[in-house]
XYZ file of N, CA and C in Angstrom:
735
model
N -53.417 -29.448 106.637
C -53.446 -31.427 106.230
C -52.431 -31.883 106.658
N -52.042 -31.602 107.692
C -50.516 -32.632 108.242
C -50.869 -33.923 108.346
N -52.284 -34.256 108.820
C -52.723 -35.565 108.969
C -52.396 -36.864 107.717
N -52.497 -35.942 106.185
C -52.390 -36.712 105.442
C -50.767 -36.592 104.686
N -49.823 -36.016 105.437
C -48.207 -36.216 104.792
C -47.847 -37.536 105.491
N -46.737 -37.747 104.059
C -46.263 -39.409 104.607
C -44.717 -38.689 105.151
N -44.640 -38.803 106.247
C -43.611 -39.062 106.724
C -42.077 -39.201 106.406
N -42.172 -40.463 105.892
C -41.088 -41.062 104.957
C -40.663 -40.279 104.077
N -41.559 -39.938 103.401
C -41.462 -39.211 102.011
C -41.175 -37.795 102.409
N -41.481 -37.384 103.211
C -41.205 -35.829 103.753
C -39.506 -35.805 104.050
N -39.542 -36.613 104.960
C -37.586 -36.740 105.214
C -36.826 -37.095 104.016
N -37.360 -37.959 103.220
C -36.523 -38.363 101.683
C -36.259 -36.975 100.975
N -37.347 -36.217 101.091
C -37.688 -34.807 100.265
C -36.623 -33.795 100.745
N -36.674 -33.965 102.216
C -35.902 -32.839 102.751
C -34.181 -33.122 102.406
N -34.002 -34.328 102.777
C -32.610 -34.641 102.782
C -32.435 -34.098 100.980
N -32.886 -34.443 100.002
C -32.909 -33.640 98.875
C -32.753 -32.375 98.704
N -33.723 -31.749 99.459
C -33.419 -30.365 99.367
C -32.055 -30.005 99.941
N -31.340 -30.595 101.161
C -30.440 -29.839 101.887
C -29.186 -30.622 100.577
N -29.661 -31.571 100.297
C -28.118 -31.707 98.985
C -28.125 -30.929 97.861
N -29.123 -30.080 97.643
C -29.348 -29.578 96.361
C -28.725 -28.029 96.754
N -28.884 -27.562 98.012
C -28.528 -26.047 98.359
C -27.224 -26.228 99.125
N -26.530 -27.547 98.755
C -25.256 -27.318 99.060
C -24.341 -28.222 98.173
N -24.761 -28.714 97.308
C -24.223 -29.304 95.973
C -23.727 -30.640 96.658
N -23.078 -30.866 97.583
C -22.859 -31.925 98.101
C -22.504 -32.018 99.498
N -23.090 -33.050 100.165
C -22.797 -33.556 101.891
C -22.677 -34.566 102.029
N -21.819 -34.754 103.583
C -21.552 -36.390 104.034
C -22.583 -36.599 104.329
N -22.398 -37.934 104.803
C -23.709 -38.676 105.641
C -23.696 -37.598 107.267
N -22.597 -37.443 107.409
C -22.474 -36.730 109.103
C -23.083 -35.503 108.824
N -23.195 -34.598 107.884
C -23.593 -33.493 107.280
C -25.093 -33.439 107.495
N -25.176 -34.160 106.639
C -26.705 -34.496 106.197
C -27.453 -34.921 107.821
N -26.998 -35.783 108.747
C -27.541 -36.167 109.925
C -27.597 -34.758 110.856
N -26.447 -33.884 110.840
C -26.659 -32.631 111.529
C -27.556 -31.976 111.189
N -27.660 -31.498 109.724
C -28.595 -30.537 109.383
C -29.940 -31.125 109.503
N -30.387 -32.046 109.455
C -31.658 -33.160 109.182
C -32.179 -33.144 110.847
N -31.290 -33.612 111.382
C -31.711 -34.049 112.936
C -32.164 -35.472 112.990
N -32.125 -36.330 111.983
C -32.215 -37.739 111.743
C -31.020 -38.474 112.860
N -31.402 -39.853 112.607
C -29.795 -40.083 113.344
C -29.357 -41.109 112.038
N -28.660 -41.867 112.639
C -27.741 -42.302 111.404
C -28.182 -43.256 110.763
N -29.189 -44.329 111.445
C -29.621 -45.578 110.685
C -30.800 -44.775 109.772
N -31.422 -43.740 110.177
C -32.773 -43.165 109.309
C -32.322 -42.680 108.561
N -30.731 -41.939 108.291
C -30.364 -41.053 107.217
C -29.908 -41.989 106.122
N -29.030 -43.525 106.602
C -28.316 -44.218 105.862
C -29.705 -45.040 104.959
N -30.452 -45.277 105.489
C -31.571 -45.829 104.976
C -32.070 -44.832 103.793
N -32.662 -44.129 104.221
C -33.263 -42.810 103.058
C -32.091 -42.863 102.077
N -31.136 -42.177 102.182
C -29.944 -42.022 101.139
C -29.828 -43.458 100.644
N -29.879 -44.666 100.829
C -29.653 -45.964 100.126
C -31.107 -46.085 99.116
N -31.899 -45.551 99.981
C -33.517 -45.800 99.059
C -32.927 -45.008 98.187
N -32.677 -43.321 98.200
C -32.551 -42.367 97.145
C -31.691 -43.112 95.943
N -30.550 -43.564 96.514
C -29.263 -43.599 95.758
C -30.274 -44.847 94.459
N -31.084 -45.883 95.374
C -30.659 -46.871 94.219
C -31.694 -46.326 93.264
N -32.446 -45.579 93.626
C -33.872 -44.526 92.713
C -33.022 -43.704 91.483
N -32.061 -43.695 91.992
C -31.047 -42.298 91.083
C -31.569 -40.894 91.491
N -31.853 -41.004 92.677
C -32.341 -39.348 92.863
C -31.145 -38.830 93.361
N -29.894 -39.738 94.512
C -28.924 -38.821 94.659
C -27.826 -39.904 94.406
N -26.814 -39.364 94.214
C -25.489 -39.885 93.960
C -24.272 -40.112 95.031
N -23.894 -41.247 95.008
C -23.153 -41.411 96.322
C -21.706 -41.094 95.785
N -20.595 -40.148 96.066
C -19.485 -39.784 95.508
C -18.251 -40.066 96.809
N -16.544 -39.844 96.357
C -15.745 -40.013 97.430
C -16.244 -38.899 98.318
N -16.702 -37.814 97.939
C -16.782 -36.412 98.913
C -18.308 -36.139 99.594
N -19.340 -36.963 99.176
C -20.529 -37.390 99.973
C -21.619 -37.629 99.280
N -22.410 -36.844 99.062
C -23.790 -37.308 98.552
C -24.256 -36.160 97.669
N -24.373 -36.077 96.206
C -24.695 -35.069 95.143
C -25.963 -35.652 94.570
N -26.806 -34.951 93.504
C -28.342 -34.957 93.299
C -27.492 -36.523 92.167
N -28.729 -37.226 92.407
C -28.390 -38.558 91.305
C -29.112 -37.856 89.450
N -28.698 -38.603 88.613
C -29.107 -38.328 87.120
C -30.788 -37.804 87.232
N -31.833 -38.367 87.787
C -33.052 -37.898 87.742
C -33.010 -36.486 88.415
N -32.083 -35.954 89.067
C -32.653 -34.738 89.637
C -31.189 -33.533 89.302
N -30.281 -34.112 88.541
C -29.072 -33.395 88.179
C -29.603 -31.994 87.400
N -30.729 -32.313 86.140
C -30.838 -30.787 85.375
C -31.548 -30.491 85.840
N -32.240 -30.485 87.077
C -33.279 -29.748 87.816
C -32.322 -28.226 88.245
N -33.432 -26.828 87.990
C -32.246 -25.729 88.575
C -31.823 -25.774 89.797
N -30.635 -25.395 90.147
C -30.446 -25.761 91.652
C -30.493 -23.968 91.666
N -30.037 -24.049 93.177
C -30.236 -22.265 93.518
C -29.134 -21.768 93.049
N -29.035 -20.425 92.484
C -28.140 -19.760 92.253
C -26.822 -19.041 93.496
N -25.940 -18.969 92.738
C -24.599 -18.924 93.996
C -24.617 -19.876 95.144
N -24.737 -20.764 95.080
C -24.283 -22.023 96.195
C -22.967 -21.781 96.142
N -21.965 -20.816 97.341
C -20.739 -20.843 96.727
C -20.109 -21.480 97.847
N -20.787 -22.132 99.066
C -19.772 -23.047 99.867
C -20.798 -24.182 100.547
N -19.982 -24.411 101.381
C -20.802 -25.466 102.455
C -20.731 -24.986 103.388
N -21.984 -24.040 103.764
C -22.121 -23.593 105.108
C -22.096 -23.925 106.462
N -22.020 -25.147 106.459
C -22.113 -25.864 107.882
C -20.506 -25.612 108.387
N -19.467 -25.497 107.429
C -18.301 -25.199 107.939
C -17.785 -23.791 108.351
N -18.949 -22.651 108.537
C -18.395 -21.486 108.474
C -18.197 -21.219 110.173
N -17.321 -21.041 110.710
C -17.402 -20.615 112.315
C -18.156 -19.633 112.829
N -18.260 -18.550 112.251
C -18.927 -17.542 112.478
C -20.175 -17.723 113.019
N -20.783 -17.915 112.553
C -22.260 -18.436 112.553
C -22.369 -19.102 114.128
N -21.695 -19.755 114.820
C -21.936 -20.303 116.023
C -21.774 -19.266 117.179
N -20.607 -18.636 116.446
C -20.257 -17.621 117.142
C -21.089 -16.291 117.736
N -21.678 -16.051 116.171
C -22.958 -14.887 116.389
C -23.756 -15.257 116.854
N -24.907 -16.574 117.003
C -25.828 -16.960 117.863
C -25.195 -16.985 119.602
N -24.059 -17.499 119.530
C -23.894 -17.260 121.381
C -23.712 -15.822 121.610
N -23.267 -15.015 120.571
C -23.066 -13.309 121.043
C -23.964 -12.874 121.282
N -25.514 -13.221 120.352
C -26.647 -12.480 120.282
C -27.591 -13.142 121.324
N -27.771 -14.436 121.457
C -28.700 -15.443 121.944
C -29.901 -15.627 120.963
N -29.698 -15.164 119.898
C -30.747 -15.789 118.800
C -30.527 -16.543 117.773
N -31.560 -16.898 117.313
C -31.074 -18.226 116.377
C -30.281 -17.207 114.713
N -29.452 -17.991 114.187
C -29.119 -17.504 113.359
C -29.322 -18.310 111.760
N -29.632 -17.405 110.686
C -29.737 -17.991 109.476
C -28.551 -17.671 108.157
N -28.518 -18.180 107.137
C -27.957 -17.960 106.154
C -29.381 -18.589 104.625
N -29.096 -17.630 104.132
C -30.315 -18.312 103.043
C -29.649 -17.587 101.593
N -30.044 -18.551 100.562
C -29.683 -18.085 99.385
C -30.686 -17.550 98.617
N -30.980 -16.853 97.153
C -31.963 -16.633 96.579
C -32.062 -18.063 95.506
N -33.417 -18.451 95.407
C -33.550 -19.503 94.450
C -34.599 -18.885 93.674
N -34.560 -18.529 92.401
C -35.888 -17.970 91.943
C -36.285 -16.666 92.154
N -37.276 -16.910 92.740
C -38.037 -15.687 93.342
C -38.183 -15.976 95.165
N -37.604 -17.307 95.480
C -37.765 -17.935 96.688
C -36.291 -17.758 97.661
N -35.983 -17.384 98.917
C -34.901 -17.780 99.472
C -35.122 -19.490 100.058
N -33.963 -19.658 100.549
C -33.918 -21.249 100.905
C -32.681 -21.091 101.835
N -32.982 -21.465 103.231
C -32.344 -21.520 104.440
C -31.094 -22.557 104.203
N -30.086 -22.529 104.090
C -28.828 -23.305 103.793
C -28.337 -23.514 105.437
N -28.464 -22.714 106.184
C -27.829 -22.978 107.871
C -29.186 -22.437 108.801
N -28.880 -23.214 109.804
C -29.676 -22.611 110.692
C -28.903 -22.686 112.003
N -28.712 -21.965 113.205
C -27.918 -22.043 114.592
C -28.835 -21.868 115.453
N -29.410 -22.540 116.552
C -30.446 -22.224 117.222
C -30.022 -21.358 118.578
N -31.099 -20.481 118.855
C -30.296 -19.724 119.971
C -30.555 -20.425 121.130
N -30.017 -19.475 122.121
C -30.073 -19.783 123.351
C -31.495 -19.938 123.793
N -31.841 -18.861 123.822
C -33.187 -18.715 124.707
C -33.911 -19.862 124.825
N -34.848 -20.192 125.256
C -35.912 -21.184 125.541
C -37.353 -20.511 124.466
N -37.118 -19.456 124.345
C -38.436 -18.984 123.162
C -37.676 -18.485 122.238
N -37.498 -18.901 120.828
C -36.886 -18.486 120.031
C -37.461 -18.863 118.822
N -36.987 -18.386 117.643
C -37.055 -18.538 116.213
C -36.485 -19.928 115.599
N -37.264 -20.467 115.048
C -36.883 -21.801 114.333
C -37.033 -22.032 113.097
N -36.642 -22.105 112.123
C -37.105 -23.055 110.825
C -36.109 -24.048 110.331
N -36.137 -24.946 109.416
C -35.549 -25.624 109.131
C -34.515 -25.596 107.919
N -33.430 -26.195 107.984
C -32.472 -26.094 106.504
C -33.221 -26.515 105.425
N -33.267 -25.683 104.492
C -34.033 -26.119 103.140
C -35.532 -25.721 103.104
N -35.732 -24.814 104.263
C -36.887 -24.452 103.963
C -36.814 -23.149 103.517
N -38.111 -22.762 102.408
C -37.701 -21.681 101.455
C -39.581 -20.855 101.849
N -39.225 -19.528 101.326
C -40.348 -18.814 101.235
C -39.771 -17.388 100.411
N -40.765 -16.756 99.671
C -40.953 -15.736 98.816
C -39.809 -14.436 99.425
N -39.497 -14.490 98.656
C -38.235 -13.528 98.700
C -38.656 -12.219 99.328
N -39.908 -11.442 99.506
C -40.147 -10.321 99.852
C -40.750 -10.483 101.028
N -40.842 -11.653 101.762
C -41.763 -11.714 103.103
C -40.794 -11.840 104.219
N -39.474 -12.058 104.131
C -38.453 -11.693 104.973
C -37.436 -10.965 104.995
N -36.677 -10.811 105.852
C -35.247 -9.890 105.921
C -34.400 -10.542 104.931
N -34.087 -11.528 105.098
C -33.476 -12.625 104.602
C -33.467 -12.639 102.881
N -34.837 -12.604 102.510
C -34.775 -12.337 101.245
C -34.356 -10.776 100.794
N -35.132 -9.905 101.414
C -34.891 -8.307 101.281
C -33.428 -7.804 101.085
N -32.717 -8.466 101.854
C -31.376 -8.412 101.974
C -30.755 -8.719 100.846
N -30.981 -9.798 100.080
C -30.495 -10.087 98.789
C -30.973 -9.536 97.731
N -32.361 -9.256 97.820
C -32.821 -8.252 96.889
C -32.215 -6.886 96.363
N -31.933 -6.277 97.693
C -31.512 -5.161 97.809
C -30.296 -4.621 97.060
N -29.282 -5.746 97.240
C -28.411 -5.473 96.625
C -27.818 -6.485 95.462
N -29.128 -6.995 94.775
C -28.482 -7.447 93.349
C -28.434 -6.618 92.308
N -28.066 -6.834 91.245
C -27.552 -5.806 90.293
C -29.118 -5.794 89.432
N -28.981 -4.482 88.954
C -30.402 -4.046 88.433
C -31.211 -5.105 87.503
N -30.250 -5.767 86.344
C -31.012 -6.521 85.644
C -31.400 -7.768 86.569
N -30.679 -8.260 87.456
C -31.643 -9.115 87.998
C -32.636 -9.043 89.040
N -32.642 -7.577 89.764
C -33.580 -7.229 90.222
C -34.567 -7.288 89.513
N -34.660 -7.079 88.277
C -35.964 -6.775 87.412
C -36.468 -8.201 87.096
N -35.673 -9.108 86.765
C -35.860 -10.162 86.624
C -36.804 -10.626 87.683
N -35.793 -10.750 88.888
C -36.902 -11.303 90.083
C -38.482 -10.755 90.459
N -37.901 -9.338 90.238
C -39.264 -8.600 91.048
C -40.411 -8.864 89.569
N -40.188 -9.505 88.489
C -40.872 -9.161 87.588
C -41.810 -10.399 87.949
N -40.900 -11.566 88.193
C -41.790 -12.884 88.554
C -42.011 -12.995 89.645
N -41.502 -12.401 90.853
C -42.036 -12.635 92.140
C -44.005 -12.414 92.214
N -44.406 -13.550 93.024
C -45.812 -13.061 93.381
C -45.677 -12.533 94.934
N -46.198 -11.122 95.134
C -46.225 -10.417 96.216
C -47.554 -11.216 97.438
N -47.061 -12.784 97.500
C -48.812 -12.895 98.764
C -48.161 -12.554 100.008
N -49.386 -12.049 100.277
C -49.101 -11.418 101.905
C -49.311 -12.401 102.950
N -48.280 -12.509 103.628
C -48.555 -13.499 105.066
C -48.834 -12.963 105.940
N -48.675 -11.712 106.432
C -49.411 -10.936 107.221
C -49.572 -9.357 106.928
N -50.303 -8.997 107.939
C -51.061 -7.609 107.464
C -49.625 -6.815 107.579
N -48.304 -6.931 107.821
C -46.981 -6.161 107.854
C -46.505 -6.470 106.357
N -46.579 -7.574 105.479
C -46.326 -8.211 104.416
C -46.370 -6.869 103.175
N -45.340 -6.691 102.546
C -45.488 -5.849 101.289
C -46.085 -6.821 100.040
N -47.144 -5.588 99.714
C -47.776 -6.576 98.843
C -48.334 -5.483 97.483
N -47.578 -4.202 97.658
C -47.603 -3.416 96.549
C -45.929 -3.376 95.912
N -45.959 -3.281 94.761
C -44.734 -3.534 94.375
C -43.699 -2.288 93.780
N -44.299 -1.253 93.943
C -43.690 -0.099 93.882
C -43.184 0.501 95.089
N -44.051 0.227 95.844
C -43.784 0.513 97.670
C -42.352 -0.365 98.006
N -42.702 -1.962 97.229
C -41.511 -2.767 97.875
C -40.092 -2.100 97.414
N -40.203 -1.737 96.146
C -39.530 -1.017 95.382
C -38.659 0.140 96.056
N -38.738 0.593 96.298
C -38.567 1.981 97.226
C -38.150 1.611 98.386
N -38.821 0.276 98.947
C -38.359 -0.139 100.438
C -36.700 -0.758 100.426
N -36.870 -1.258 99.001
C -35.131 -2.018 98.867
C -34.233 -0.925 98.655
N -34.727 0.053 98.262
C -33.553 1.107 97.889
C -33.193 1.847 99.525
N -34.143 1.465 100.310
C -33.901 2.001 101.340
C -33.046 1.186 101.952
N -33.033 -0.112 102.029
C -32.462 -0.909 102.831
C -30.891 -0.981 101.908
N -30.850 -0.785 100.765
C -29.599 -0.705 100.074
C -28.475 0.362 100.950
N -29.280 1.544 101.274
C -28.577 3.010 101.663
C -28.460 2.759 102.756
N -29.289 2.142 103.674
C -28.689 1.591 105.217
C -27.877 0.388 105.582
N -28.086 -0.572 104.403
C -26.614 -1.629 104.390
C -27.686 -2.629 105.242
N -28.895 -2.601 105.420
C -29.429 -3.865 106.463
C -31.151 -3.889 106.428
N -31.780 -4.889 106.367
C -33.157 -5.222 106.301
C -33.964 -5.819 107.505
N -34.693 -5.483 107.733
C -35.713 -5.784 108.507
C -37.058 -6.525 108.466
N -37.238 -7.247 108.935
C -38.902 -8.213 108.736
C -39.491 -7.895 110.097
N -40.169 -6.912 110.038
C -41.194 -6.483 111.137
C -42.018 -6.988 111.669
N -42.549 -8.328 111.723
C -43.897 -9.565 111.487
C -44.513 -9.435 110.256
N -43.589 -9.539 109.314
C -43.853 -9.316 107.821
C -44.022 -11.182 107.502
N -43.249 -11.969 108.220
C -43.754 -13.343 107.808
C -44.482 -14.049 109.060
N -44.325 -13.509 110.196
C -45.042 -14.164 111.183
C -45.012 -12.943 112.322
N -46.772 -12.990 113.045
C -47.087 -11.843 114.047
C -45.890 -12.380 115.248
N -45.199 -11.409 115.853
C -44.758 -11.862 117.098
C -43.082 -11.833 116.214
N -42.863 -12.113 115.796
C -41.445 -12.319 115.340
C -40.622 -11.148 114.337
N -39.060 -10.976 114.862
C -38.868 -10.094 114.321
C -37.224 -10.687 113.574
N -36.852 -9.984 112.529
C -35.691 -10.520 111.828
C -34.870 -9.147 111.495
N -33.794 -9.443 111.455
C -32.785 -8.419 111.006
C -31.674 -9.224 110.134
N -31.380 -8.684 109.002
C -30.701 -9.766 107.768
C -29.386 -8.501 107.313
N -28.095 -8.848 106.717
C -27.712 -8.116 106.226
C -27.124 -9.073 105.057
N -26.385 -8.506 103.639
C -26.049 -9.203 102.702
C -24.569 -9.550 102.941
N -24.192 -11.122 102.320
C -23.001 -11.241 102.036
C -22.659 -11.388 101.167
N -21.320 -10.264 101.034
C -20.648 -9.863 99.477
C -19.409 -10.983 98.993
N -19.581 -10.948 97.906
C -18.141 -11.160 97.415
C -17.924 -10.644 96.112
N -16.500 -10.281 96.025
C -16.265 -9.682 94.873
C -17.216 -8.854 94.461
N -17.987 -7.821 95.470
C -19.088 -6.868 94.868
C -20.133 -7.353 94.654
N -20.695 -8.555 94.659
C -21.850 -8.935 94.355
C -22.631 -9.567 95.392
N -23.718 -9.800 95.826
C -24.472 -10.372 96.896
C -24.651 -12.138 96.965
N -24.351 -12.746 97.508
C -24.331 -14.172 97.280
C -24.940 -15.003 98.387
N -25.360 -13.875 99.102
C -26.339 -14.822 100.350
C -26.791 -13.797 101.366
N -27.557 -13.721 102.540
C -27.737 -13.135 103.373
C -27.699 -13.658 104.623
N -27.690 -13.143 105.910
C -27.338 -13.667 107.038
C -28.276 -12.782 108.221
N -28.843 -13.475 108.679
C -29.499 -12.985 109.789
C -30.021 -13.230 111.438
N -30.408 -12.578 112.028
C -30.690 -13.191 113.321
C -32.272 -12.832 113.734
N -33.007 -13.980 114.305
C -34.565 -13.925 114.381
C -34.958 -13.635 115.641
N -35.432 -13.740 116.257
C -36.362 -14.100 117.684
C -37.439 -13.036 117.958
N -38.206 -13.560 118.801
C -39.594 -12.418 119.497
C -39.718 -10.939 119.442
N -40.700 -10.628 118.684
C -40.416 -8.838 118.668
C -40.567 -8.333 120.084
N -40.884 -8.745 121.210
C -40.342 -8.305 122.341
C -38.920 -8.301 122.665
N -38.183 -8.902 122.422
C -36.961 -9.322 122.411
C -35.999 -8.390 121.439
N -36.554 -8.745 120.259
C -35.895 -8.010 119.031
C -36.363 -6.544 118.686
N -36.557 -5.230 119.758
C -37.095 -4.628 119.407
C -36.562 -3.819 118.790
N -37.577 -2.794 117.983
C -36.930 -1.810 117.017
C -35.477 -0.940 117.279
N -35.637 -0.256 118.659
C -34.395 0.329 119.078
C -33.033 -0.477 118.885
N -33.160 -1.587 118.793
C -32.006 -2.631 118.964
C -31.432 -2.332 117.475
N -32.477 -2.392 116.342
C -32.310 -2.652 115.103
C -30.674 -2.146 114.654
N -30.388 -0.799 114.810
C -29.074 -0.348 114.533
C -27.839 -1.031 114.946
N -28.138 -1.277 116.075
C -26.810 -1.880 116.897
C -26.527 -3.194 116.793
N -27.723 -4.018 116.198
C -27.691 -5.422 115.904
C -27.179 -5.622 114.660
N -27.606 -4.578 113.637
C -27.358 -4.449 112.461
C -25.601 -4.438 112.232
N -25.101 -3.675 112.929
C -23.543 -3.659 113.095
C -22.481 -5.097 113.146
N -23.756 -5.555 114.211
C -22.833 -6.925 114.687
C -22.777 -7.644 113.525
N -24.571 -8.013 112.742
C -24.409 -8.586 111.669
C -23.422 -8.473 110.363
N -22.891 -6.833 110.128
C -22.587 -6.722 109.156
C -20.944 -7.048 109.923
N -20.100 -7.050 110.821
C -19.007 -7.416 110.895
C -18.949 -9.084 110.782
N -19.803 -9.657 111.373
C -20.071 -11.244 111.062
C -19.982 -11.610 109.499
N -20.802 -10.844 109.098
C -20.725 -10.723 107.510
C -19.563 -10.626 106.714
N -18.716 -9.681 107.493
C -17.579 -9.520 106.594
C -16.612 -11.042 107.099
N -16.700 -11.218 108.313
C -15.511 -12.220 108.889
C -16.295 -13.478 107.927
N -17.437 -13.496 107.221
C -18.119 -15.045 106.760
C -17.290 -14.772 105.282
N -17.132 -13.253 104.816
C -16.547 -13.508 103.553
C -15.206 -13.623 103.277
N -14.225 -13.084 104.593
C -12.952 -13.468 104.366
C -12.738 -15.041 104.518
N -13.882 -15.638 105.481
C -13.273 -17.134 105.599
C -13.880 -18.122 104.083
N -14.535 -17.518 103.640
C -15.042 -18.460 102.236
C -13.936 -17.919 100.951
N -13.233 -16.988 100.945
C -12.510 -16.409 100.040
C -11.578 -17.564 99.680
């Protein structure tokens, strides 16, 4: 039903999502993350500010009075746009890099660095999906403490996206245990046919705060490469943890 979508409204809501997952962002950061030009970004922000949906501060833009009471994503620990290892990881692997956090039963992209290949994976910052459908989500779920995991699993609706998506709660639970043991998660065409994704948790003080992943065509990210690429991801995850301490 894309024909019925109001483009300006969609853009404004996208800016709100970006601010929500990062707590505060400057005009330049919002331009970079959204891909909108300066004039469009400023006009959208001005309108949202006048309607009290966002508030301008010395550090940038934050949610305004109308939205500040809305539940924000948990464990928003840093402005991910300032983390250098993400660009380095994309350059080393050639694939699109993602960072995501858990928000309720969904994972929300907080950073996307496009790969160098002409055919590559891409979703926008602020986009969200059910946690069980992606490696990003499973990498977080597998490292949650038991009480947090049980809460999410109770509320999580196991919607099937492809024929490979986990829809059996018990099988998913076993799968998450295996992910915890091996240290990384794989989305084997569970979100989209033809795409694979490998993800690892980002830890701080013994707690999972986000996940880091690379994604690309299944023809390039083959199963044979999973273990080798997971080691690369784990190295960068540790670098990110050190960077944000």
